[in-house]
Coordinates of C-alpha atoms in Angstrom, one line a residue:
Chain A
X27 CA 34.0 74.0 177.4
X28 CA 30.8 75.5 175.6
X29 CA 28.0 74.2 173.9
X30 CA 24.7 75.9 172.9
X31 CA 21.8 73.2 171.6
X32 CA 19.1 75.4 170.0
X33 CA 21.1 78.9 170.1
X34 CA 21.0 78.8 173.8
X35 CA 24.1 78.1 176.1
X36 CA 24.2 75.1 178.3
X37 CA 25.6 75.2 181.7
X38 CA 25.5 72.2 183.7
X39 CA 28.2 70.9 186.5
X40 CA 30.5 67.9 185.4
X41 CA 32.7 65.9 187.3
X42 CA 35.1 63.2 185.6
X43 CA 37.1 60.7 187.2
X44 CA 39.1 58.7 185.4
X45 CA 36.7 58.3 181.6
X46 CA 33.1 58.2 183.9
X47 CA 31.2 62.1 183.5
X48 CA 28.6 62.7 185.7
X49 CA 26.2 65.9 186.0
X50 CA 23.6 66.1 188.5
X51 CA 21.5 63.4 187.1
X52 CA 23.4 61.3 185.1
X53 CA 26.5 58.5 185.0
X54 CA 28.3 58.8 181.5
X55 CA 31.2 55.9 180.5
X56 CA 32.8 57.3 177.9
X57 CA 33.9 55.5 174.5
X58 CA 34.2 56.4 171.6
X59 CA 31.5 56.9 169.2
X60 CA 29.0 54.3 171.0
X61 CA 28.5 55.3 174.7
X62 CA 25.9 54.1 177.9
X63 CA 24.5 56.4 180.3
X64 CA 22.7 55.5 183.1
X65 CA 19.6 58.1 184.0
X66 CA 17.8 57.3 186.7
X67 CA 18.5 53.6 186.6
X68 CA 17.8 53.8 183.0
X69 CA 20.5 53.0 180.6
X70 CA 21.1 55.1 177.3
X71 CA 22.8 54.3 173.8
X72 CA 24.2 57.5 172.7
X73 CA 25.8 57.6 169.6
X74 CA 28.1 60.8 169.9
X75 CA 28.9 62.5 166.2
X76 CA 31.4 65.4 165.5
X77 CA 31.5 67.4 162.2
X78 CA 33.9 70.9 162.5
X79 CA 31.7 72.7 165.6
X80 CA 28.8 70.7 165.6
X81 CA 28.0 67.8 167.5
X82 CA 25.8 65.2 166.3
X83 CA 24.1 62.7 169.9
X84 CA 21.7 60.6 168.8
X85 CA 20.1 59.0 172.4
X86 CA 16.8 56.2 171.7
X87 CA 15.3 57.5 168.7
X88 CA 16.0 61.3 169.1
X89 CA 17.9 63.6 167.3
X90 CA 20.3 66.8 169.8
X91 CA 22.6 69.0 167.2
X92 CA 25.4 71.4 169.6
X93 CA 26.8 74.1 168.4
X94 CA 30.9 73.8 170.1
X95 CA 30.8 77.7 171.4
X96 CA 34.2 79.8 171.6
X97 CA 34.2 81.1 174.9
X98 CA 33.4 84.8 174.6
X99 CA 32.1 84.2 170.9
X100 CA 28.8 86.2 170.5
X101 CA 25.7 83.8 169.5
X102 CA 23.3 87.5 169.5
X103 CA 22.3 87.8 166.1
X104 CA 21.5 91.0 165.6
X105 CA 22.2 91.5 162.2
X106 CA 19.4 93.0 159.7
X107 CA 21.0 90.1 157.3
X108 CA 18.0 87.3 156.2
X109 CA 19.9 84.3 155.8
X110 CA 19.2 81.5 152.6
X111 CA 18.3 78.6 154.0
X112 CA 19.7 76.2 151.9
X113 CA 23.0 76.5 149.4
X114 CA 20.6 76.2 145.6
X115 CA 19.7 79.0 143.0
X116 CA 17.6 82.0 143.2
X117 CA 15.9 82.5 140.3
X118 CA 13.5 85.6 140.7
X119 CA 14.9 89.5 143.5
X120 CA 11.6 90.6 144.1
X121 CA 12.8 93.4 145.7
X122 CA 14.4 96.2 144.7
X123 CA 16.9 98.7 147.6
X124 CA 15.1 101.1 149.1
X125 CA 11.8 99.4 148.7
X126 CA 9.1 99.0 152.1
X127 CA 8.5 95.7 152.9
X128 CA 6.3 93.7 155.4
X129 CA 5.9 91.2 156.9
X130 CA 5.7 87.4 155.1
X131 CA 6.2 89.1 151.9
X132 CA 7.6 87.3 149.7
X133 CA 10.7 88.7 149.1
X134 CA 13.0 85.9 146.3
X135 CA 12.2 83.0 145.1
X136 CA 14.6 80.3 145.3
X137 CA 15.6 77.0 143.5
X138 CA 17.0 73.8 145.7
X139 CA 16.6 70.6 145.2
X140 CA 14.3 71.1 141.7
X141 CA 11.7 72.8 143.6
X142 CA 11.2 76.0 144.1
X143 CA 11.0 77.9 147.6
X144 CA 10.1 81.3 148.4
X145 CA 11.9 83.7 150.6
X146 CA 9.4 85.9 153.2
X147 CA 10.3 89.1 154.7
X148 CA 11.0 88.3 159.0
X149 CA 10.2 91.8 159.5
X150 CA 8.7 94.5 158.3
X151 CA 11.1 97.0 157.0
X152 CA 13.1 98.9 154.8
X153 CA 15.7 96.3 152.1
X154 CA 19.0 98.2 153.1
X155 CA 20.8 95.7 150.4
X156 CA 20.5 93.3 148.3
X157 CA 24.0 90.8 148.0
X158 CA 23.1 88.9 144.8
X159 CA 20.4 88.5 141.7
X160 CA 18.1 86.5 139.7
X161 CA 20.7 83.5 138.3
X162 CA 23.0 83.9 141.2
X163 CA 24.0 80.4 142.2
X164 CA 24.5 80.5 147.0
X165 CA 25.6 78.2 149.7
X166 CA 23.6 77.8 152.8
X167 CA 24.2 80.0 155.2
X168 CA 25.3 82.8 153.8
X169 CA 23.6 86.3 154.0
X170 CA 21.5 86.7 151.3
X171 CA 19.6 91.3 152.4
X172 CA 20.0 93.3 155.1
X173 CA 16.4 94.7 155.8
X174 CA 16.6 97.7 158.2
X175 CA 13.5 96.9 161.2
X176 CA 11.1 99.9 161.2
X177 CA 9.9 100.9 164.7
Chain B
X19 CA 17.1 36.6 127.3
X20 CA 18.5 38.8 129.1
X21 CA 22.2 38.4 129.4
X22 CA 23.6 41.8 130.0
X23 CA 21.4 44.9 131.2
X24 CA 22.2 48.2 131.7
X25 CA 20.5 50.4 134.2
X26 CA 20.1 54.2 133.7
X27 CA 19.7 54.5 137.1
X28 CA 20.9 56.2 140.6
X29 CA 20.5 55.6 144.0
X30 CA 18.5 53.5 146.0
X31 CA 16.3 52.0 143.3
X32 CA 20.1 51.1 141.2
X33 CA 21.0 48.8 144.3
X34 CA 17.5 47.4 144.4
X35 CA 17.5 46.1 140.5
X36 CA 21.6 45.9 140.1
X37 CA 20.5 42.9 143.5
X38 CA 17.8 41.7 141.4
X39 CA 19.8 41.5 138.3
X40 CA 22.6 39.9 140.1
X41 CA 20.6 37.1 141.6
X42 CA 18.8 36.3 138.2
X43 CA 22.8 35.8 136.4
X44 CA 22.8 38.5 134.5
X45 CA 25.7 40.7 134.5
X46 CA 24.8 44.4 134.9
X47 CA 26.1 47.4 134.1
X48 CA 25.5 51.2 135.5
X49 CA 26.4 54.0 134.5
X50 CA 27.4 57.4 137.5
X51 CA 27.3 60.9 136.7
X52 CA 31.3 62.5 138.0
X53 CA 29.1 63.3 141.3
X54 CA 28.3 59.3 142.0
X55 CA 31.6 57.9 141.2
X56 CA 31.7 56.5 144.9
X57 CA 27.7 55.5 145.4
X58 CA 26.5 52.9 146.6
X59 CA 24.8 51.5 143.5
X60 CA 28.5 51.7 141.7
X61 CA 29.6 49.5 143.7
X62 CA 26.9 46.3 143.0
X63 CA 27.4 46.7 138.7
X64 CA 30.1 44.2 137.0
X65 CA 30.1 47.0 134.7
X66 CA 30.5 51.0 136.0
X67 CA 31.0 53.9 133.1
X68 CA 31.6 57.4 133.6
X69 CA 29.2 59.7 131.7
X70 CA 30.7 62.8 130.5
X71 CA 28.3 65.5 131.5
X72 CA 27.6 67.8 135.2
X73 CA 24.4 68.8 135.0
X74 CA 21.8 65.6 135.5
X75 CA 20.0 66.9 131.6
X76 CA 23.6 65.9 130.1
X77 CA 24.0 62.6 132.5
X78 CA 21.5 60.9 133.2
X79 CA 18.7 62.4 130.8
X80 CA 20.8 62.7 127.9
X81 CA 19.5 59.9 126.0
X82 CA 22.4 59.2 123.3
X83 CA 25.0 59.2 125.5
X84 CA 22.9 56.6 127.1
X85 CA 22.4 54.6 124.3
X86 CA 26.5 54.8 122.7
X87 CA 26.6 53.1 126.4
X88 CA 24.5 50.7 126.1
X89 CA 25.2 49.3 122.3
X90 CA 29.6 49.6 123.2
X91 CA 28.6 47.2 125.6
X92 CA 26.7 45.2 124.3
X93 CA 24.0 45.1 126.9
X94 CA 20.6 43.0 125.7
X95 CA 18.5 45.5 128.3
X96 CA 18.2 48.5 129.5
X97 CA 16.4 48.5 133.0
X98 CA 15.2 52.9 134.1
X99 CA 14.0 53.0 137.3
X100 CA 12.2 55.5 138.5
X101 CA 12.1 59.4 137.6
X102 CA 14.5 60.0 135.3
X103 CA 14.1 58.7 131.8
X104 CA 11.4 55.9 133.2
X105 CA 8.4 57.2 131.6
X106 CA 10.0 58.9 128.5
X107 CA 8.4 57.4 125.2
X108 CA 11.5 58.9 122.9
X109 CA 13.7 56.9 125.2
X110 CA 11.9 53.8 125.0
X111 CA 11.2 53.7 121.5
X112 CA 15.4 55.1 120.9
X113 CA 16.2 52.0 123.2
X114 CA 13.5 49.6 121.7
X115 CA 15.1 50.7 117.8
X116 CA 18.4 50.5 119.2
X117 CA 17.3 46.6 119.0
X118 CA 18.0 46.2 122.8
X119 CA 15.0 45.1 125.5
X120 CA 13.0 47.7 127.3
X121 CA 11.9 47.0 130.6
X122 CA 8.5 48.5 131.0
X123 CA 5.3 49.0 128.1
X124 CA 5.0 50.2 125.6
X125 CA 5.6 54.0 124.1
X126 CA 2.1 53.9 123.0
X127 CA 0.8 53.2 127.3
X128 CA 4.0 55.4 127.6
X129 CA 2.9 58.3 125.6
X130 CA -1.5 57.5 126.0
X131 CA -0.3 57.0 130.1
X132 CA 2.1 60.1 130.7
X133 CA -0.2 62.8 129.9
X134 CA -2.5 63.3 132.2
X135 CA -5.0 64.6 129.4
X136 CA -4.9 62.3 127.5
X137 CA -4.7 59.4 129.7
X138 CA -8.0 60.9 131.3
X139 CA -9.9 60.7 128.2
X140 CA -8.8 57.2 127.6
X141 CA -9.5 56.4 131.2
X142 CA -13.0 58.0 130.4
X143 CA -13.5 55.9 127.2
X144 CA -12.7 52.6 129.5
X145 CA -15.0 53.3 132.2
X146 CA -12.2 54.4 134.4
X147 CA -13.9 57.6 137.0
X148 CA -12.0 60.4 136.8
X149 CA -11.4 63.3 139.0
X150 CA -13.7 66.8 138.0
X151 CA -11.0 68.6 135.8
X152 CA -9.2 70.9 132.1
X153 CA -6.5 70.9 131.1
X154 CA -4.6 74.5 130.5
X155 CA -2.9 75.2 126.8
X156 CA -2.7 78.8 126.8
X157 CA -1.5 81.2 130.0
X158 CA -2.1 82.4 133.7
X159 CA -4.8 84.1 132.0
X160 CA -6.1 80.0 130.7
X161 CA -5.3 78.6 134.1
X162 CA -7.4 82.2 135.7
X163 CA -10.5 81.4 133.8
X164 CA -9.9 77.5 133.9
X165 CA -9.9 77.5 138.0
X166 CA -13.5 79.8 138.2
X167 CA -14.8 76.9 135.9
X168 CA -13.7 74.1 137.6
X169 CA -13.7 75.7 141.6
X170 CA -12.3 75.8 144.6
X171 CA -10.1 74.9 146.3
X172 CA -8.3 72.5 143.5
X173 CA -5.2 72.3 142.2
X174 CA -3.1 72.8 139.9
X175 CA -0.6 70.4 138.1
X176 CA 1.9 69.4 135.6
X177 CA 0.3 68.4 132.8
X178 CA 3.7 66.1 132.0
X179 CA 4.7 65.7 135.5
X180 CA 4.8 63.9 138.5
X181 CA 6.7 63.5 142.1
X182 CA 4.7 67.4 143.1
X183 CA 6.7 69.6 141.0
X184 CA 4.3 72.2 139.4
X185 CA 1.7 70.7 141.8
X186 CA 0.6 73.6 144.0
X187 CA -2.4 73.7 145.8
X188 CA -5.4 77.1 145.4
X189 CA -7.1 77.6 148.0
X190 CA -9.2 80.8 146.5
X191 CA -9.4 83.0 144.1
X192 CA -6.7 85.7 145.0
X193 CA -4.4 83.0 145.2
X194 CA -4.6 81.6 141.5
X195 CA -1.7 84.4 139.9
X196 CA 0.4 83.7 141.6
X197 CA 0.3 80.0 141.8
X198 CA 0.0 79.5 138.4
X199 CA 2.6 81.7 137.4
X200 CA 4.8 80.1 139.7
X201 CA 3.1 76.5 139.2
X202 CA 4.3 76.8 135.1
X203 CA 8.0 78.1 136.1
X204 CA 8.7 75.0 138.2
X205 CA 6.6 72.9 135.4
X206 CA 8.6 74.1 132.4
X207 CA 12.2 73.9 134.3
X208 CA 11.8 70.0 135.4
X209 CA 9.6 68.8 132.2
X210 CA 10.7 71.3 129.8
X211 CA 6.8 71.4 129.5
X212 CA 4.5 74.8 130.8
X213 CA 0.6 73.1 130.6
X214 CA -0.9 72.8 133.7
X215 CA -3.9 70.4 134.9
X216 CA -6.5 71.8 136.3
X217 CA -8.4 69.7 139.2
X218 CA -10.9 70.1 141.9
X219 CA -9.6 69.3 145.1
X220 CA -11.2 67.0 147.2
X221 CA -10.4 67.4 150.6
X222 CA -10.3 64.2 153.2
X223 CA -9.9 61.7 150.6
X224 CA -6.9 59.2 150.2
X225 CA -4.9 58.1 147.9
X226 CA -4.6 54.7 146.9
X227 CA -2.8 52.7 144.6
X228 CA -3.5 49.7 142.9
X229 CA -0.1 47.1 142.0
X230 CA -0.8 45.6 138.3
X231 CA 1.0 43.0 136.8
X232 CA 1.2 41.8 132.6
X233 CA 2.8 39.8 130.9
X234 CA 3.2 39.3 126.4
X235 CA 0.9 36.4 127.0
X236 CA -1.9 38.6 128.1
X237 CA -2.8 38.1 131.4
X238 CA -2.6 41.2 133.6
X239 CA -3.6 40.8 137.6
X240 CA -3.7 43.3 140.1
X241 CA -1.5 42.7 143.6
X242 CA -3.8 44.7 145.6
X243 CA -3.1 48.4 147.2
X244 CA -1.0 50.6 149.1
X245 CA -1.9 53.6 150.6
X246 CA 0.4 56.4 150.1
X247 CA -2.3 59.5 151.6
X248 CA 0.3 60.5 154.0
X249 CA 1.9 63.6 152.4
X250 CA 3.7 66.3 152.4
X251 CA 3.8 68.6 150.0
X252 CA 2.0 66.5 147.8
X253 CA 5.1 63.9 147.9
X254 CA 5.0 60.6 150.4
X255 CA 6.5 60.1 152.8
X256 CA 4.2 56.2 154.8
X257 CA 3.2 54.0 152.6
X258 CA 1.2 51.0 153.7
X259 CA -0.9 47.9 152.9
X260 CA -3.7 46.8 152.8
X261 CA -5.5 50.0 153.2
X262 CA -7.3 50.1 156.1
X263 CA -9.8 51.5 154.2
X264 CA -10.2 49.1 151.4
X265 CA -12.5 45.7 152.1
X266 CA -12.1 42.4 150.3
X267 CA -15.0 43.7 148.3
X268 CA -13.4 47.0 147.4
X269 CA -10.4 45.8 146.7
X270 CA -11.8 43.5 143.3
X271 CA -13.8 46.8 142.4
X272 CA -10.4 49.0 142.8
X273 CA -8.5 46.2 141.3
X274 CA -10.9 45.2 138.4
X275 CA -10.4 48.8 137.1
X276 CA -6.6 49.4 137.5
X277 CA -7.2 46.4 135.0
X278 CA -8.8 47.7 133.2
X279 CA -7.1 50.6 132.9
X280 CA -4.1 49.3 132.4
X281 CA -5.8 47.0 129.3
X282 CA -6.9 49.9 127.7
X283 CA -3.8 51.1 126.8
X284 CA -2.4 47.6 125.8
X285 CA 0.2 47.7 129.0
X286 CA 3.0 45.2 129.8
X287 CA 5.0 45.0 132.8
X288 CA 4.7 46.8 136.5
X289 CA 2.5 49.6 136.8
X290 CA 0.3 51.0 139.1
X291 CA -3.3 52.8 138.5
X292 CA -3.2 55.8 141.1
X293 CA -7.1 56.4 142.7
X294 CA -8.1 59.1 144.8
X295 CA -10.0 56.6 147.6
X296 CA -12.7 59.8 148.7
X297 CA -14.0 60.1 152.1
X298 CA -17.9 58.7 150.8
X299 CA -15.9 55.4 149.6
X300 CA -16.0 57.1 145.4
X301 CA -12.5 56.7 144.1
X302 CA -11.8 58.4 141.3
X303 CA -8.6 57.4 138.6
X304 CA -5.5 59.7 139.5
X305 CA -3.4 58.8 136.9
X306 CA -1.2 55.8 136.2
X307 CA 3.0 55.4 136.5
X308 CA 4.7 53.1 133.4
X309 CA 6.9 52.1 135.8
X310 CA 8.4 50.2 138.8
X311 CA 7.8 52.5 142.0
X312 CA 9.2 54.4 145.0
X313 CA 7.3 52.0 147.1
X314 CA 6.5 49.0 145.4
X315 CA 8.2 47.0 149.0
X316 CA 4.7 47.0 150.7
X317 CA 3.4 45.2 147.8
X318 CA 6.2 42.7 147.3
X319 CA 6.3 42.1 151.2
X320 CA 2.6 41.9 151.6
X321 CA 2.3 39.6 148.5
X322 CA 5.8 37.7 148.3
X323 CA 6.0 39.0 144.9
X324 CA 9.8 39.9 143.1
X325 CA 8.5 42.7 141.4
X326 CA 11.4 43.5 139.8
X327 CA 13.1 40.4 139.3
X328 CA 9.1 40.0 137.8
X329 CA 10.4 43.1 135.7
X330 CA 13.5 41.4 134.1
X331 CA 11.2 38.1 133.7
X332 CA 8.3 39.7 131.1
X333 CA 10.6 42.1 129.6
X334 CA 12.0 38.6 128.5
X335 CA 8.8 37.3 127.0
X336 CA 8.3 34.6 130.2
X337 CA 4.9 34.9 131.6
X338 CA 4.5 36.3 135.1
X339 CA 5.8 33.2 137.9
X340 CA 2.1 33.9 140.0
X341 CA -1.8 33.7 138.6
X342 CA -3.3 35.2 141.4
X343 CA -2.7 37.9 144.3
X344 CA -2.5 36.6 147.6
X345 CA -2.0 39.1 151.2
X346 CA -0.5 38.5 154.2
X347 CA -0.1 40.4 156.9
X348 CA 0.7 44.5 157.0
X349 CA 3.7 46.3 155.7
X350 CA 4.9 49.8 156.2
X351 CA 7.0 52.1 153.7
X352 CA 8.4 55.5 155.7
X353 CA 10.9 57.3 153.3
X354 CA 13.9 59.4 155.3
X355 CA 14.9 61.9 153.2
X356 CA 17.9 64.7 153.6
X357 CA 15.4 67.2 155.1
X358 CA 14.2 69.6 158.4
X359 CA 11.1 69.1 158.7
X360 CA 11.3 72.0 161.3
X361 CA 12.2 74.4 159.0
X362 CA 9.0 73.9 156.7
X363 CA 10.7 70.2 155.3
X364 CA 13.2 72.8 152.4
X365 CA 15.7 70.1 151.7
X366 CA 18.9 70.0 154.0
X367 CA 22.5 68.4 153.3
X368 CA 25.5 67.4 154.8
X369 CA 27.9 64.0 155.3
X370 CA 26.1 61.2 156.5
X371 CA 28.7 61.2 159.5
X372 CA 27.1 58.1 161.4
X373 CA 24.8 55.6 159.2
X374 CA 23.5 52.7 161.3
X375 CA 20.4 51.5 160.5
X376 CA 18.3 49.3 161.9
X377 CA 18.4 45.3 161.8
X378 CA 15.7 42.6 163.1
X379 CA 13.1 40.6 161.7
X380 CA 11.1 42.0 159.8
X381 CA 13.1 44.3 158.8
X382 CA 14.2 45.6 155.2
X383 CA 16.0 48.9 154.4
X384 CA 16.9 49.9 150.9
X385 CA 19.3 52.3 151.2
X386 CA 21.0 54.7 148.2
X387 CA 23.4 55.9 150.6
X388 CA 25.7 54.8 153.9
X389 CA 27.9 55.9 156.2
X390 CA 30.9 58.0 155.0
X391 CA 28.3 59.7 152.2
X392 CA 28.5 63.4 150.9
X393 CA 24.5 64.6 150.3
X394 CA 24.7 67.0 148.0
X395 CA 22.0 69.4 146.3
X396 CA 22.2 67.4 143.2
X397 CA 19.6 65.0 143.0
X398 CA 16.3 64.0 145.4
X399 CA 16.7 64.4 148.6
X400 CA 15.6 60.7 149.8
X401 CA 18.3 58.5 151.1
X402 CA 16.5 55.6 152.0
X403 CA 13.4 53.9 152.4
X404 CA 12.7 52.0 155.7
X405 CA 9.7 48.8 155.2
X406 CA 8.7 46.4 157.9
X407 CA 6.2 43.3 157.9
X408 CA 4.4 42.4 160.4
X409 CA 1.9 40.1 160.9
X410 CA -1.3 43.3 162.0
X411 CA -1.3 46.9 161.1
X412 CA -0.8 47.6 165.1
X413 CA 2.1 45.0 164.9
X414 CA 4.1 46.5 161.5
X415 CA 3.2 50.1 163.5
X416 CA 5.1 48.9 166.7
X417 CA 7.9 47.8 165.2
X418 CA 8.9 50.7 162.7
X419 CA 8.6 52.5 166.0
X420 CA 11.5 50.8 167.1
X421 CA 13.1 50.8 163.9
X422 CA 12.8 54.3 163.1
X423 CA 14.6 54.7 167.2
X424 CA 17.5 52.5 166.7
X425 CA 18.6 53.9 163.3
X426 CA 21.0 56.3 163.7
X427 CA 21.5 58.5 161.5
X428 CA 24.1 61.8 162.3
X429 CA 25.9 63.8 160.0
X430 CA 23.1 65.8 157.7
X431 CA 19.4 66.7 159.6
X432 CA 16.6 64.1 158.4
X433 CA 13.4 63.8 158.4
X434 CA 13.4 60.9 160.6
X435 CA 12.4 62.0 164.2
X436 CA 9.2 63.1 162.3
X437 CA 8.3 59.7 161.6
X438 CA 8.7 58.2 164.7
X439 CA 6.1 60.5 165.8
X440 CA 4.4 60.5 162.9
X441 CA 3.9 56.7 164.0
X442 CA 2.6 57.3 167.2
X443 CA 0.1 60.5 165.9
X444 CA -3.4 58.9 167.1
X445 CA -4.7 58.8 163.2
X446 CA -1.4 57.2 161.8
X447 CA -2.4 54.8 164.5
X448 CA -6.2 53.8 164.3
X449 CA -5.6 54.8 160.4
X450 CA -7.2 58.3 159.9
X451 CA -5.2 59.8 157.0
X452 CA -5.5 61.8 154.7
X453 CA -3.7 63.3 151.9
X454 CA -4.2 66.5 153.4
X455 CA -3.5 65.1 157.3
X456 CA 0.0 66.9 157.7
X457 CA -0.8 70.2 157.2
X458 CA -3.6 69.3 159.2
X459 CA -2.1 68.4 162.0
X460 CA 0.3 70.5 162.0
X461 CA -0.7 73.9 160.0
X462 CA 1.9 75.7 161.1
X463 CA 5.5 73.1 160.7
X464 CA 5.9 69.9 163.2
X465 CA 8.4 70.8 166.6
X466 CA 9.4 68.4 168.5
X467 CA 9.7 68.8 172.3
X468 CA 12.9 67.9 173.8
X469 CA 13.0 66.7 177.2
X470 CA 15.6 69.0 179.2
X471 CA 16.7 65.6 180.3
X472 CA 18.1 64.8 177.3
X473 CA 19.7 68.0 177.0
X474 CA 21.3 66.9 179.8
X475 CA 22.5 63.6 178.9
X476 CA 23.2 64.3 174.8
X477 CA 25.6 67.7 176.3
X478 CA 27.5 65.3 179.0
X479 CA 28.0 63.0 175.7
X480 CA 29.1 65.9 174.0
X481 CA 31.2 67.0 176.7
X482 CA 33.0 64.1 177.1
X483 CA 33.9 63.3 173.9
X484 CA 35.2 66.8 173.1
X485 CA 37.5 66.6 176.5
X486 CA 38.7 63.4 175.1
X487 CA 38.9 64.5 171.9
X488 CA 41.1 68.0 172.4
X489 CA 43.5 65.9 173.9
X490 CA 44.6 64.4 170.0
X491 CA 43.7 68.1 168.2
X492 CA 45.7 69.5 171.3
X493 CA 49.3 67.5 170.3
X494 CA 48.5 68.3 166.2
X495 CA 47.9 71.9 167.2
X496 CA 51.4 72.0 168.6
X497 CA 52.8 69.9 166.0
X498 CA 51.9 71.9 162.8
X499 CA 53.4 75.4 165.1
X500 CA 57.0 73.5 165.2
X501 CA 58.4 76.0 163.5
X502 CA 60.4 74.9 159.9
X503 CA 63.7 76.2 159.3
X504 CA 63.2 78.3 156.8
X505 CA 60.7 80.4 158.4
X506 CA 63.9 81.3 161.1
X507 CA 65.9 81.8 159.0
X508 CA 63.6 84.7 157.4
X509 CA 62.8 85.9 160.3
X510 CA 66.5 85.8 161.8
X511 CA 67.7 87.7 157.7
X512 CA 64.3 89.7 157.4

């Protein structure tokens, strides 16, 4: 069973005895949703919630989101795709296919939650494919355009 | 006396008003858009009415539709809350023309204060100090010209608006063109009016506002200040009362200026006069909000006044129940937004898988959401307001830190960990709060360091939950794999 945090796989030895789970520094008594753990002699309340492959964990004011990773899945994003940061509407496309762009150059203007957001190029390169045009509604996480990074 | 009141709003402020009405023994009507059918506020009204339409314009901003609901259910009053139609004088006028009590000021007062340019002139005439700036009715070129007269750095604002929409800070001349275009477009979209106001940006200043109450019997009082300096993208996130920068003399001076501002427009009801307090102690009129404000709870906590209840009292012609402002202790409010502080505070969506607010002495939560609710991109991303009261500022901050630590919100990215970090920041602790502090402290955006043992603990808890729950998933997977006879048949006889 593998989980990642901030895109990095977590690799830890875990021992299970009944409903007690232990890692090198921590002992945790499992119960649904809210459970207690002991770490360096201190007690921590841990709240866990799950949605699809997302696992949300709250520990004393800190919130971590872990992702369940299928064995053998490729987590590296090596496509040149530009991802919509949130659902919304494309207001304006500022580039055309084949155009050279530089890092930080505005590519699109999106509207979400009644505010405008600029989508800027993360790299120097060339716009190879545009998937949307002005007035299109987009879901969060979809690829908006492909940029071929220049060497 | 008001017997039945319609709340022309949604979310946490609808809940706040519906509660106040219930306490005042007033029957309530809530209206809701189809996507709000299961929202918390609809459960708090005596009568709920579904609006026709999909967009905000077709529902919460549809004056005709709202009035026809009001007439049909024979309500005697309408409370507009904040946002939506609260500062639209044509709505106030239509309500009053229908013989319904408008919980708010007169049409004239809304008009005079709603337009930034008119408000400025009115305030200047009333002897209230204003910031250097001018309004532009022309296109981009006129804005560029005006910006040279006003000087950089400057702020572009929508003449008709508020809430940070259409607002852009411009630091040099080469940014003005694109900022003006984008500000105009956003202003047009949000308010149907693309007039832009160019104003000198006063760096290192504080946002101080004065709460006003005025009744129909000629008394106008102020209820002290709220400091709302801590803002991101020109939207407030942390508000407190009293302000560390305001002593008794300054409070009296600003309070009197606010009373003068209100009297200049014959103001009636609850209102807020916003000022910018410069680093050298001068204050300038920013704008007056002719409605109840998001951050009104901090004033309620330190003055003991129920502002919404007073609004209702005043609207039905009674005298307000307080004579003077008496402040006690310290109150802080933080706004819980569905937004990602690590990604430039961009709005986030998701399902509130877990929503467990903190409890304890001096803790108040004004929320429009509860566990299981879906956060959608259709409305403002503010989920709740967490307010604390304590005898001193230091104790209030400590109480807020603990309350934020106990507040469990999972399933949707929120600014809650950022708010906690804010309460731990030395500038907030010492009260060196200014309107530009977030971008000054975290110019490249905010991020947090998560200790490795926390990741280990989170992993352990996730691993445990997954492996204990995995059994159930397995059994359903097996069940669904049991072939049906039909599949068998078709398999056997292709």
